[in-house]
Structure formats: C-alpha cells, structure tokens
Amino acid sequence: MRKPLTGTIFSAIITLSILIGISGCTKTPTVSSSVLPPSVVTLNVISSLASTTAQSGGIITNTNYGDISANGVCWSATNQTPTIADSKTSDTVNTTNAGFISRLTGLAPSTTYYLRAYATNAGGPGYGAVIKFTTTASGTGLTSTVSTFAGGSTYGYLDGTGTAALFSGPQALTYNNGNVYVIDALNNLIRKMTTTAVVSSYTNPTLGYADGAIASATFYGPRSIAFDATGNAYVADLGNNLIRKITPAGVVSTFAGNGLYGYVDGTGSVVEFRSPSGVACDATGNVYVADRGNNLIRKITPAGVVSTLAGYPPQVGGGPVTGYFDGSGTTVYGTAALFSSPTSVAVDATGNVYVADQGNRAIRMITSAGVVTTLAGNPVQKNVVGAPVAISIDAAGNLYIADSSGRILEITAAKVLYTLAGALNTSGYIDGPGTTALFNNPQGVTADAAGNVYVGDFYNNVIRKIVPKFQ
C-alpha cells in the first residue's frame, strides 16, 4: 500500500500522474525491499527558455513511505530517457507542498533536449514523464512592446477611434475576420473594433433578455463571444444563464438554456447552466462552454444538443462539485476530472479543448474523448500561470493566457511558456517593453492573423496591444 501525501489536492494529482504518462518508478540495484521509489510528475511546459538556460520542475505525488533525499530534473541531448546519471539539478527538498522549480543552466544553443523530473528516497529514484524542448539560437529571444490601442483615460461609453473611444471594464476578446470583438462588461454590451482601432457597438447596452434583430436584442452581463466557421457568433450570456446565437445577418436567438440557474443536459428549453462564462467553437460547429458555476465543461452540437464533456456533475440533492483532479470525462466520482471555477475555453485545430481553470491556477486540456490533463500550473505551484481568467489560441496552435494577477502569457505549440508582458502580482498602467509594462487586472486576450496580441485591461478601461518579436 502506498502512502499518499496529505491533502485532497495530492490524492487528485496521483491519478493525474498516471494519466499523463509517468514512465514509472525506476529502482536502483540496492533498492530497499520495504520502500518503493517516489512517484513524480514532470511539469508539462518549459518556461524562461533561452539559448543556454531554461526552467522546469515537478511535483512529488507519492513518497511511498520513504523520506525524500533529493529531487530535481535530469536532462540529456542524446539520452531520450534521461536519468540522474545525466545532467541534473539538485533542488531544495520541499516537504511542505511537494512541488519544486528547477533552473537549468549550461545548455547549448539550438539544441534539442529530453528532460524529466526525479525524486529519490531509500527505494531509489522515481521519474516523471519525458518532455522534449529545443533551446533558441545564440543571441535570440522573445521581446515585446505594449501600447494602448483603444480606450481613453477614464471609463465610459463612447464609440470612436483609438483613445477617443471609451470602455468600462473590458473583459473577454476574440478575433474574427479582421475584427476584434470586446466584451465591454460594465457597459453590458459587445463592441467591435477594427485592427485600425475603429470602435463601434456590436450590440446595444440595454440590460435584459430579448431575442430578435441585433439592434434591439438585449443581454444581461455577456461574458464571452466566439465565432464558428460560417460567421455565426455565440455569446455566453452569464446573467441570463444562456448561450445566445447571432447570425451573420444580425438575428439574435437563444441557442441553449432556459434561463434557470441549475444543471440539466438535453435539448432546448430543458437545458440549464450556472453562470456560463466562456465559449469556443470547433471546426465542425460544436460549441464548448465553461460552465463556471457548475465547475463543468459543456458541449453543444450544431443541432443544440447539450452534454457534459468534462467534470463531475452535481448530483440529485447536491450542489456543484469542485476540486483538482485529472481524469476521464464525467465518469463516477473518483475518476472524473474536477475543475474549480473554469472561466474560459479555447479549441485547437485538432479538436482539443483548453480550459482556464482559474480556481486551480491551471490550464487544462481535454481531448475529444474527454480525457483531461494539466498543461500548465496547478494549485500547488500557484504562480506558474497565476490566476488565468481568459485564454485564446491562434491558427498555429499558440495559446495566450490573461493572468488576472498582472501578466499576459503564451504557451507556444512547442510547449514553451513565455511571459509576453506584465509582472506577477503587480498592477499599474505603463506602456513599453514587455515585462516593464503594467496592467490592472487583465481579463481578456486574443491574437490577430498577424500575431499581434490584444488585451482587455479591465480596471484601466482600455484595450492594450502587444507586438511580440522573436529575434
């Protein structure tokens, strides 16, 4: 019998480590017969990558009755299953939360490495899954510049160009067909913004619930918007507990939900949501919903059939279930994935769904089969992605994250995590180079076809533009 670490988080992470492919525990020839090597999870992304340095780490999910004597990561450019006989870090043994961050130095530029986390006890070293990364060329790296794209020095509601326009609490953003759409939260409407910063109103600001022509239709606290391949827009109408649809001709209808605050799958007016806050569309017209109040990810077919893709649904007589657990879909409690206040979703070209799991400080990934793993962050290592509130993905598979604690992050398609702009747990309003720029509660992020990144800077009431450059 293996002895789990204390706390419900770690019992959840044990199943996570199995699902994301931990290679198993490796024994040394002198293994104690009474102690097994520890179980370890390798962090799925590399961060702070440069030509000669990088950052990774891991989580010890099970000590297996043995005191941890060493932990870190090991890596090699030639051994695809590196061990502690290869290059390694020796990080501070963390018995409080079992997580550790590892700083790699002495790497060679433009070189592919294989890396995995390790931890050692009397039973020998245990290893996590192997990840692969490539260092940058010598003298190259990521730089970015932040500017104010639209919005004035105060809050308000005014259409116009650039800083002549006024916003009040801009939140989620999405890019579609040459325009950026902005959820202007405190004005209770959706704004449309060209890439030349001409701002207009896409919906009207009247609070309520009415379908019909877009000029007269009303919403109640819209939280996000997404477009399908044919130009239909879908809106998470949080205050009405509905998913609304806007056709290219400007006709608004109720796509799913009956307005009641609850949880029911099905079709039409029987469906219920609890404060839906994120929507995304895949290539075949399915709509995915971050059902924040239910701690679930829901799926809606083009025909309007709603099902639960991932998470453990509320049971009869009980409320929503929250937690952190990687697992498979919505099966019985104990194997189902668990979320905590999922706020935003995005879908890549192959149908994988990504979730900003704000309460767990993590970015989660769901396959089309409903298998949930953690891409970055976790409740233990809280600052990896901070407090992710919004995500978006571009055509190349790069994922952008609005960390409401003050940063805009990018996870590239190669699983490298960069800080594009901003500073952790620091608020302000400063334009300029990348990490010297400051935001005040960034709540939305999207990228245009040219790779420019736009941010809904909530408390500064402006839209910021980030121009990243790899050089």
Coordinates of C-alpha atoms in Angstrom, one line a residue:
M1 CA 0.0 0.0 0.0
R2 CA 1.3 3.4 -0.9
K3 CA 1.1 6.3 1.4
P4 CA -0.4 9.4 -0.2
L5 CA 0.7 12.9 0.7
T6 CA -1.7 14.9 2.9
G7 CA -4.5 16.9 1.4
T8 CA -7.1 16.3 -1.2
I9 CA -5.0 18.0 -3.9
F10 CA -2.4 15.4 -3.8
S11 CA -4.7 12.4 -3.9
A12 CA -6.1 14.0 -7.1
I13 CA -2.7 14.5 -8.6
I14 CA -1.8 10.8 -8.1
T15 CA -4.3 9.9 -10.8
L16 CA -3.0 12.9 -12.9
S17 CA 0.4 11.4 -12.8
I18 CA -0.8 8.1 -14.2
L19 CA -2.9 9.6 -16.9
I20 CA -0.2 11.9 -18.4
G21 CA 2.1 9.1 -18.8
I22 CA 4.6 8.9 -16.0
S23 CA 7.1 6.4 -17.0
G24 CA 7.0 4.6 -13.7
C25 CA 9.4 4.3 -10.9
T26 CA 13.0 3.1 -11.6
K27 CA 14.8 1.1 -8.9
T28 CA 18.5 1.0 -8.3
P29 CA 20.3 -2.3 -7.7
T30 CA 20.3 -1.5 -4.0
V31 CA 16.6 -0.8 -3.5
S32 CA 15.2 -1.4 -0.1
S33 CA 12.6 -4.1 -0.2
S34 CA 10.2 -2.1 2.0
V35 CA 10.3 1.2 0.2
L36 CA 9.3 2.0 -3.4
P37 CA 10.7 5.0 -5.3
P38 CA 8.6 8.1 -5.2
S39 CA 6.0 9.0 -7.8
V40 CA 6.7 12.2 -9.7
V41 CA 5.0 14.4 -12.3
T42 CA 7.1 16.5 -14.7
L43 CA 5.8 19.9 -15.4
N44 CA 4.4 19.8 -18.9
V45 CA 5.9 23.1 -20.2
I46 CA 9.3 24.6 -20.3
S47 CA 9.5 28.3 -19.2
S48 CA 12.0 31.1 -19.3
L49 CA 13.7 29.4 -22.3
A50 CA 16.8 31.0 -23.7
S51 CA 19.8 29.7 -25.7
T52 CA 21.7 28.3 -22.6
T53 CA 19.0 28.3 -19.8
A54 CA 15.5 27.0 -19.2
Q55 CA 13.1 26.4 -16.3
S56 CA 11.1 23.3 -15.5
G57 CA 10.2 21.3 -12.3
G58 CA 7.9 18.7 -11.0
I59 CA 5.6 17.5 -8.2
I60 CA 6.2 14.6 -5.9
T61 CA 2.8 13.0 -5.7
N62 CA 3.6 10.0 -3.5
T63 CA 6.6 9.4 -1.2
N64 CA 5.8 5.7 -0.9
Y65 CA 6.9 5.5 2.8
G66 CA 10.3 7.0 2.1
D67 CA 11.8 10.3 3.1
I68 CA 12.8 12.3 0.0
S69 CA 16.5 12.8 -0.1
A70 CA 16.8 14.6 -3.4
N71 CA 14.7 16.0 -6.2
G72 CA 15.0 18.0 -9.4
V73 CA 15.1 17.4 -13.1
C74 CA 17.5 15.4 -15.3
W75 CA 18.2 16.0 -19.0
S76 CA 20.2 14.9 -21.9
A77 CA 20.7 15.8 -25.6
T78 CA 21.4 12.2 -26.5
N79 CA 19.5 10.0 -24.0
Q80 CA 15.8 10.1 -24.7
T81 CA 15.0 8.7 -21.3
P82 CA 17.4 10.7 -19.1
T83 CA 18.4 9.6 -15.6
I84 CA 20.2 11.1 -12.7
A85 CA 23.4 9.8 -14.3
D86 CA 22.9 12.5 -16.9
S87 CA 22.9 16.3 -16.2
K88 CA 20.6 17.2 -13.4
T89 CA 19.5 19.8 -10.9
S90 CA 19.5 19.2 -7.2
D91 CA 16.7 21.4 -5.9
T92 CA 15.6 22.1 -2.3
V93 CA 13.6 19.2 -1.0
N94 CA 10.1 20.6 -0.4
T95 CA 8.2 18.6 2.1
T96 CA 5.5 21.2 2.6
N97 CA 3.8 21.2 -0.8
A98 CA 5.9 18.7 -2.7
G99 CA 6.4 21.0 -5.7
F100 CA 9.7 22.2 -6.9
I101 CA 11.0 24.5 -9.7
S102 CA 14.3 23.7 -11.4
R103 CA 16.6 26.1 -13.2
L104 CA 18.7 24.6 -16.0
T105 CA 22.0 26.2 -17.0
G106 CA 24.9 25.3 -19.2
L107 CA 22.7 24.3 -22.2
A108 CA 23.9 24.6 -25.8
P109 CA 22.1 26.9 -28.2
S110 CA 19.8 25.4 -30.9
T111 CA 19.9 22.0 -29.3
T112 CA 17.0 19.5 -28.6
Y113 CA 16.9 18.1 -25.1
Y114 CA 15.0 15.4 -23.3
L115 CA 14.0 16.1 -19.7
R116 CA 12.1 14.6 -16.8
A117 CA 11.6 15.2 -13.1
Y118 CA 13.0 12.9 -10.5
A119 CA 12.8 12.3 -6.8
T120 CA 14.8 9.9 -4.7
N121 CA 14.1 8.0 -1.4
A122 CA 15.5 4.9 0.1
G123 CA 13.9 2.9 -2.7
G124 CA 15.8 4.8 -5.4
P125 CA 14.9 7.4 -7.9
G126 CA 11.4 7.8 -9.4
Y127 CA 10.9 9.6 -12.7
G128 CA 8.2 11.6 -14.3
A129 CA 7.2 11.7 -18.0
V130 CA 9.8 12.8 -20.5
I131 CA 9.3 16.1 -22.3
K132 CA 11.3 17.5 -25.2
F133 CA 12.4 21.1 -25.9
T134 CA 14.8 23.0 -28.1
T135 CA 16.9 25.9 -27.0
T136 CA 16.9 29.1 -29.0
A137 CA 19.8 30.2 -31.2
S138 CA 22.6 32.2 -29.5
G139 CA 21.6 35.8 -29.1
T140 CA 18.0 35.3 -29.9
G141 CA 14.9 35.5 -27.7
L142 CA 11.4 37.0 -27.3
T143 CA 10.8 40.7 -27.0
S144 CA 7.6 42.5 -27.0
T145 CA 6.2 46.0 -27.0
V146 CA 3.0 47.1 -25.3
S147 CA 0.9 50.1 -26.3
T148 CA -2.6 51.5 -25.7
F149 CA -4.7 50.5 -28.7
A150 CA -8.1 51.9 -27.8
G151 CA -9.8 53.5 -24.8
G152 CA -9.4 56.8 -23.0
S153 CA -8.0 57.8 -19.7
T154 CA -11.3 57.2 -17.9
Y155 CA -14.3 54.8 -18.1
G156 CA -17.4 55.5 -20.1
Y157 CA -19.3 54.5 -23.2
L158 CA -18.3 56.2 -26.5
D159 CA -17.6 54.8 -29.9
G160 CA -14.7 56.3 -31.9
T161 CA -11.2 55.7 -33.0
G162 CA -8.3 54.7 -30.7
T163 CA -8.1 56.7 -27.5
A164 CA -11.2 58.7 -28.4
A165 CA -13.3 55.6 -27.7
L166 CA -14.3 54.8 -24.1
F167 CA -14.8 51.4 -22.4
S168 CA -16.0 50.4 -18.9
G169 CA -14.4 47.2 -17.8
P170 CA -13.4 45.4 -21.0
Q171 CA -13.1 41.7 -20.5
A172 CA -13.0 38.8 -23.0
L173 CA -11.9 39.4 -26.6
T174 CA -12.0 37.4 -29.7
Y175 CA -10.6 37.9 -33.2
N176 CA -12.7 37.1 -36.3
N177 CA -12.4 38.0 -39.9
G178 CA -10.3 41.1 -39.4
N179 CA -12.0 42.5 -36.3
V180 CA -11.6 42.2 -32.6
Y181 CA -14.8 41.8 -30.5
V182 CA -14.7 43.1 -27.0
I183 CA -17.0 42.2 -24.0
D184 CA -17.5 45.7 -22.5
A185 CA -18.7 44.3 -19.2
L186 CA -19.8 47.3 -17.2
N187 CA -21.5 48.8 -20.2
N188 CA -23.3 45.5 -20.8
L189 CA -22.6 45.2 -24.5
I190 CA -20.2 43.8 -27.1
R191 CA -18.0 46.2 -29.0
K192 CA -16.5 45.7 -32.4
M193 CA -13.0 47.0 -33.1
T194 CA -11.1 47.0 -36.4
T195 CA -7.3 46.4 -36.5
T196 CA -7.0 50.2 -37.1
A197 CA -8.7 50.8 -33.8
V198 CA -12.1 52.0 -35.0
V199 CA -14.5 51.1 -32.2
S200 CA -18.3 50.6 -32.7
S201 CA -21.1 48.9 -30.8
Y202 CA -22.0 45.4 -32.0
T203 CA -24.9 45.0 -29.5
N204 CA -26.8 47.6 -27.5
P205 CA -26.3 48.3 -23.8
T206 CA -29.8 47.8 -22.6
L207 CA -29.9 45.2 -19.8
G208 CA -32.4 42.4 -20.2
Y209 CA -33.4 39.4 -22.3
A210 CA -34.9 39.8 -25.7
D211 CA -34.2 37.9 -28.9
G212 CA -34.6 39.4 -32.4
A213 CA -32.7 41.9 -34.5
I214 CA -29.3 42.7 -33.0
A215 CA -30.1 46.4 -32.7
S216 CA -33.0 45.7 -30.3
A217 CA -31.9 42.4 -28.7
T218 CA -30.8 42.6 -25.1
F219 CA -28.3 40.7 -23.0
Y220 CA -27.6 40.5 -19.3
G221 CA -23.9 40.5 -18.5
P222 CA -22.4 38.9 -21.6
R223 CA -19.1 37.3 -20.7
S224 CA -17.5 36.0 -23.9
I225 CA -18.1 35.6 -27.6
A226 CA -16.9 33.1 -30.2
F227 CA -17.5 32.6 -33.9
D228 CA -18.0 29.5 -36.0
A229 CA -16.6 28.9 -39.5
T230 CA -19.7 30.3 -41.1
G231 CA -19.7 33.5 -39.2
N232 CA -22.3 32.8 -36.5
A233 CA -21.4 34.3 -33.1
Y234 CA -22.1 32.6 -29.8
V235 CA -22.3 34.5 -26.6
A236 CA -22.1 33.3 -23.0
D237 CA -24.9 35.4 -21.5
L238 CA -23.9 35.0 -17.9
G239 CA -26.6 37.0 -16.2
N240 CA -29.3 35.2 -18.2
N241 CA -27.7 31.7 -17.8
L242 CA -28.0 31.3 -21.6
I243 CA -25.9 30.7 -24.7
R244 CA -27.1 33.1 -27.4
K245 CA -26.5 33.0 -31.1
I246 CA -26.1 35.9 -33.5
T247 CA -26.3 35.1 -37.2
P248 CA -24.2 37.0 -39.8
A249 CA -27.4 38.8 -40.8
G250 CA -27.7 40.1 -37.2
V251 CA -30.5 38.0 -35.8
V252 CA -30.2 37.0 -32.1
S253 CA -31.7 33.8 -30.8
T254 CA -31.4 31.6 -27.7
F255 CA -29.2 28.7 -28.7
A256 CA -29.2 26.8 -25.4
G257 CA -30.6 27.2 -21.9
N258 CA -33.9 28.2 -20.3
G259 CA -32.6 31.0 -18.1
L260 CA -32.8 29.0 -14.8
Y261 CA -29.7 28.7 -12.6
G262 CA -29.0 25.0 -12.5
Y263 CA -27.7 21.9 -14.3
V264 CA -29.6 20.0 -16.9
D265 CA -28.3 18.4 -20.1
G266 CA -30.5 17.9 -23.1
T267 CA -32.1 20.0 -25.9
G268 CA -33.9 23.2 -26.0
S269 CA -35.7 24.7 -23.0
V270 CA -34.9 21.9 -20.6
V271 CA -31.2 22.9 -20.5
E272 CA -29.8 24.7 -17.6
F273 CA -26.5 26.5 -16.9
R274 CA -24.9 28.1 -13.8
S275 CA -23.2 31.4 -14.9
P276 CA -21.7 30.3 -18.2
S277 CA -18.6 32.4 -18.7
G278 CA -16.6 31.1 -21.7
V279 CA -17.5 29.9 -25.2
A280 CA -15.4 28.5 -28.1
C281 CA -16.2 26.8 -31.4
D282 CA -14.5 23.9 -33.2
A283 CA -14.2 23.4 -36.9
T284 CA -17.4 21.3 -37.2
G285 CA -19.6 23.8 -35.4
N286 CA -19.7 22.4 -31.9
V287 CA -19.8 25.0 -29.2
Y288 CA -17.9 24.4 -25.9
V289 CA -19.0 26.2 -22.7
A290 CA -17.1 27.0 -19.5
D291 CA -20.0 26.5 -17.1
R292 CA -18.3 28.3 -14.2
G293 CA -20.9 27.8 -11.6
N294 CA -21.2 24.1 -12.2
N295 CA -17.4 23.6 -12.5
L296 CA -18.1 21.8 -15.8
I297 CA -17.2 22.0 -19.5
R298 CA -20.3 21.5 -21.6
K299 CA -20.6 20.7 -25.3
I300 CA -23.4 21.9 -27.6
T301 CA -23.8 20.3 -31.1
P302 CA -24.9 22.4 -34.1
A303 CA -28.4 21.0 -33.5
G304 CA -28.4 22.4 -30.0
V305 CA -27.9 19.1 -28.0
V306 CA -26.1 19.9 -24.7
S307 CA -24.0 17.3 -22.9
T308 CA -21.3 17.4 -20.3
L309 CA -17.8 16.9 -21.7
A310 CA -15.7 17.0 -18.6
G311 CA -16.1 17.5 -14.8
Y312 CA -18.3 15.8 -12.2
P313 CA -21.9 17.0 -12.5
P314 CA -24.0 18.0 -9.5
Q315 CA -25.9 15.0 -8.1
V316 CA -29.5 15.0 -7.1
G317 CA -29.9 16.9 -3.9
G318 CA -26.4 18.2 -4.0
G319 CA -24.6 21.3 -5.4
P320 CA -21.7 21.7 -7.8
V321 CA -18.5 19.6 -7.1
T322 CA -15.2 21.4 -7.1
G323 CA -11.6 20.2 -6.9
Y324 CA -8.5 19.5 -8.9
F325 CA -8.3 16.1 -10.5
D326 CA -7.2 14.9 -13.9
G327 CA -9.3 12.1 -15.2
S328 CA -11.7 10.9 -17.8
G329 CA -14.8 12.8 -18.7
T330 CA -17.8 12.7 -16.4
T331 CA -17.5 9.1 -15.0
V332 CA -18.1 8.1 -11.4
Y333 CA -16.7 10.3 -8.7
G334 CA -13.1 9.4 -8.0
T335 CA -12.1 9.1 -11.7
A336 CA -14.0 12.1 -13.2
A337 CA -11.9 15.2 -13.8
L338 CA -12.6 18.0 -11.4
F339 CA -12.4 21.8 -12.0
S340 CA -12.7 24.9 -9.9
S341 CA -14.3 27.9 -11.5
P342 CA -13.4 27.3 -15.1
T343 CA -13.7 30.7 -16.8
S344 CA -12.6 30.4 -20.4
V345 CA -12.2 27.8 -23.2
A346 CA -10.4 27.6 -26.5
V347 CA -10.2 24.8 -29.2
D348 CA -7.3 23.9 -31.4
A349 CA -7.4 22.7 -35.0
T350 CA -7.4 19.0 -33.9
G351 CA -10.3 19.4 -31.5
N352 CA -8.5 19.6 -28.2
V353 CA -10.3 21.9 -25.7
Y354 CA -8.2 24.1 -23.4
V355 CA -9.6 25.5 -20.2
A356 CA -8.6 28.4 -18.0
D357 CA -9.2 26.7 -14.6
Q358 CA -9.0 29.8 -12.6
G359 CA -9.7 28.3 -9.1
N360 CA -7.0 25.7 -9.6
R361 CA -4.5 28.2 -11.2
A362 CA -4.0 25.9 -14.1
I363 CA -4.5 25.4 -17.8
R364 CA -6.2 22.1 -18.5
M365 CA -6.5 20.2 -21.8
I366 CA -9.4 17.9 -22.8
T367 CA -9.1 15.5 -25.7
S368 CA -12.1 14.8 -28.0
A369 CA -12.6 11.6 -25.9
G370 CA -13.0 13.7 -22.7
V371 CA -9.6 12.8 -21.1
V372 CA -8.4 15.7 -19.0
T373 CA -4.8 16.5 -18.3
T374 CA -3.0 19.6 -16.9
L375 CA -0.9 21.6 -19.4
A376 CA 0.5 24.2 -17.0
G377 CA 0.1 25.3 -13.4
N378 CA -1.6 23.6 -10.5
P379 CA -2.9 24.5 -7.1
V380 CA 0.5 23.7 -5.5
Q381 CA 2.7 25.9 -7.7
K382 CA 0.4 28.8 -7.8
N383 CA 2.4 31.3 -9.8
V384 CA 3.2 29.3 -13.0
V385 CA 0.1 30.7 -14.7
G386 CA -1.1 32.8 -11.8
A387 CA -4.9 33.3 -11.9
P388 CA -5.8 32.5 -15.5
V389 CA -9.1 34.1 -16.4
A390 CA -9.1 34.1 -20.2
I391 CA -7.4 32.0 -23.0
S392 CA -7.3 32.0 -26.8
I393 CA -5.5 30.0 -29.4
D394 CA -4.2 31.1 -32.8
A395 CA -4.1 29.1 -36.1
A396 CA -0.5 28.0 -35.3
G397 CA -1.5 26.4 -32.0
N398 CA 0.0 29.0 -29.7
L399 CA -2.1 29.6 -26.6
Y400 CA -2.4 33.0 -25.0
I401 CA -3.4 33.5 -21.3
A402 CA -4.6 36.5 -19.5
D403 CA -3.4 36.1 -15.9
S404 CA -5.5 38.5 -13.9
S405 CA -2.7 38.9 -11.4
G406 CA -0.9 41.1 -13.9
R407 CA 0.6 39.1 -16.8
I408 CA 0.0 38.1 -20.4
L409 CA 1.5 34.6 -21.1
E410 CA 2.0 32.5 -24.1
I411 CA 2.4 28.7 -24.4
T412 CA 3.8 28.0 -27.8
A413 CA 2.8 25.0 -29.9
A414 CA 6.2 23.5 -28.8
K415 CA 5.0 23.8 -25.1
V416 CA 7.3 26.6 -24.1
L417 CA 5.8 29.2 -21.7
Y418 CA 6.8 32.8 -22.1
T419 CA 5.7 36.0 -20.3
L420 CA 4.8 38.3 -23.1
A421 CA 4.1 41.3 -20.9
G422 CA 3.3 42.5 -17.4
A423 CA 4.5 41.5 -13.9
L424 CA 3.2 38.9 -11.4
N425 CA 1.0 40.4 -8.7
T426 CA 1.8 44.0 -9.8
S427 CA -0.8 46.4 -11.0
G428 CA -0.4 49.7 -12.9
Y429 CA -0.7 51.3 -16.2
I430 CA 2.6 51.5 -18.1
D431 CA 3.2 51.1 -21.8
G432 CA 6.6 50.0 -23.1
P433 CA 8.8 46.9 -23.4
G434 CA 7.3 43.6 -22.4
T435 CA 7.8 42.9 -18.7
T436 CA 8.3 46.6 -17.8
A437 CA 4.7 47.2 -19.0
L438 CA 1.9 47.0 -16.3
F439 CA -1.7 46.0 -16.5
N440 CA -4.5 46.4 -14.0
N441 CA -6.5 43.1 -13.9
P442 CA -6.2 41.9 -17.5
Q443 CA -9.4 39.9 -18.2
G444 CA -9.3 39.1 -21.9
V445 CA -6.8 38.2 -24.6
T446 CA -6.8 37.3 -28.3
A447 CA -4.4 37.4 -31.3
D448 CA -4.9 38.6 -34.8
A449 CA -3.8 37.0 -38.0
A450 CA -0.5 38.9 -38.0
G451 CA 0.4 37.7 -34.5
N452 CA -0.4 40.9 -32.6
V453 CA -2.0 40.3 -29.2
Y454 CA -4.9 42.4 -27.8
V455 CA -5.7 42.6 -24.1
G456 CA -8.8 43.7 -22.2
D457 CA -7.3 45.7 -19.4
F458 CA -10.3 45.7 -17.1
Y459 CA -9.5 48.4 -14.4
N460 CA -7.6 50.6 -16.8
N461 CA -10.7 50.6 -19.1
V462 CA -8.5 50.2 -22.2
I463 CA -7.5 47.7 -24.9
R464 CA -3.8 47.2 -25.0
K465 CA -1.8 45.8 -27.9
I466 CA 1.3 43.6 -27.6
V467 CA 3.6 43.1 -30.6
P468 CA 5.8 40.1 -29.9
K469 CA 9.0 39.5 -31.7
F470 CA 11.4 36.6 -31.7
Q471 CA 14.9 37.6 -32.7

